[in-house]
Amino acid sequence: MSSRVAVIGIGITEFGELWDESYRALITKAGTEAINDAGIEGNEIDGLYIGSMSPGLFSGQEHVSSLVADYSGLAGIPATRVEAACASGGLAFREAYISLKSGLMDIVVAGGVEKMTDSPTSSVMITLMGAGDQEWEAFKGATFPALYALMARRHMFEYGTTLEQISEVAVKSHHNATLNPNAQFKFNVTLKQVMNSPPVAEPLRLLHCSPITDGAAAVVLATEKKAKKLCENPIWVEASAISTDTIALHDRRSLSRMDASIRAAKYAYEQANLKPSDIDFAEVHDCFSIAEIMAIESLGFCKPGEGGKLTEDGETKLDGSIPINPSGGLKGKGHPVGATGIAQIVEVVEQLRGDAGKRQIDGAEIGLTHNIGGSGGTCVIHIFSNR
Ligand code: COA
């Protein structure tokens, strides 16, 4: 097995309703930026992994591995599409990482892309719900806001988590997004605005939900030997972990905990030989505000049931003890589902390079990404360091 793997280049588009950008334009833009950032030529790339959840249903375009290779001017190279719902990007990165660790490749691009806003919300909901259990959830009328609402209710019932605490996640995410030039929602919201926003699936309201988004992100990964030759500030992958769980929520051991996250976190900490207190900051999957509270508990930043309090106490803010989602998260930055896992990695790399501008976390050396598919059927976690 080859030695360490590093990220040596990053690229990301603006996130939002990008009606004048096509699917292929978005991913080509992010990929080109990543390749330029790495300072490499196309002919040095050994492979391409693309995370995309549902381009066929969102845009009518399948076979996107070939499409992306073609429109990047790389036709001929091995290209693979990876799908694990909203964890497609994180999993594409992991597949790229494995291809380097196996010794099969030396330099690989991992990208993520989704173009969601060309369809009306009702059909986007149906497409997204393809990531749930069709027979037991979708056919009965459940949507992702509804499934996460069930988790929120159960968390509130078991631990006394309050709607104010859940809402504080959104207030913090929107604030961080104002500091991120690529974010979809660059405006602050107050606790009152979040609590009074229109109901979507009680107790979740509009401002507890991630939006529907277009966007793409890409990173260049290299083996240790190549990274040291090509890059002055490689960001090292310390752990790559995945776990799965039942696809349907009702089959889970608990509605208020995500076993896939708990298991993937355990594997990741073991691989990196680190513990939760060693992590300086994390980008976690806050598709709905309750999901961030459950994520920080699963990652061991606090005990189960204490995520609401940790948030309310301000510990997850940029200047808190464990900053969460400095990018603005899925809530503020946006959630183009297949791109999200790679976008989280782009943020961690920017932070670890010290390039995150106004949202820079002082002295950040170790960052974690946590990317969920569906209601927790997949969880992909990566840990990165700059040393
Ligand atoms: N947060 C904040 N504002 C939002 C928003 C969100 N999540 N979603 C939409 N808006 C804003 C829009 O910008 C628009 O503002 P404007 O009137 O100032 O232009 C307004 O609300 C209406 O937008 P619209 O697109 O009509 O909203 P919608 O009702 O069609 O969609 C949701 C709202 C919550 C249903 C949609 O964002 C959604 O489905 N989110 C969840 C996505 C999801 O499930 N992802 C997968 C997770 S596992």
Tab-separated table of C-alpha atoms in Angstrom, residues 114 133 151 199 297-298 370:
chain	number	residue	atom	x	y	z
A	114	GLU	CA	-25.455	18.942	-9.043
A	133	ASP	CA	-36.858	3.888	1.041
A	151	MET	CA	-35.639	12.882	14.262
A	199	PRO	CA	-43.445	25.719	8.662
A	297	GLU	CA	-22.906	14.328	19.172
A	298	SER	CA	-21.973	11.421	16.836
A	370	HIS	CA	-18.831	14.589	7.794
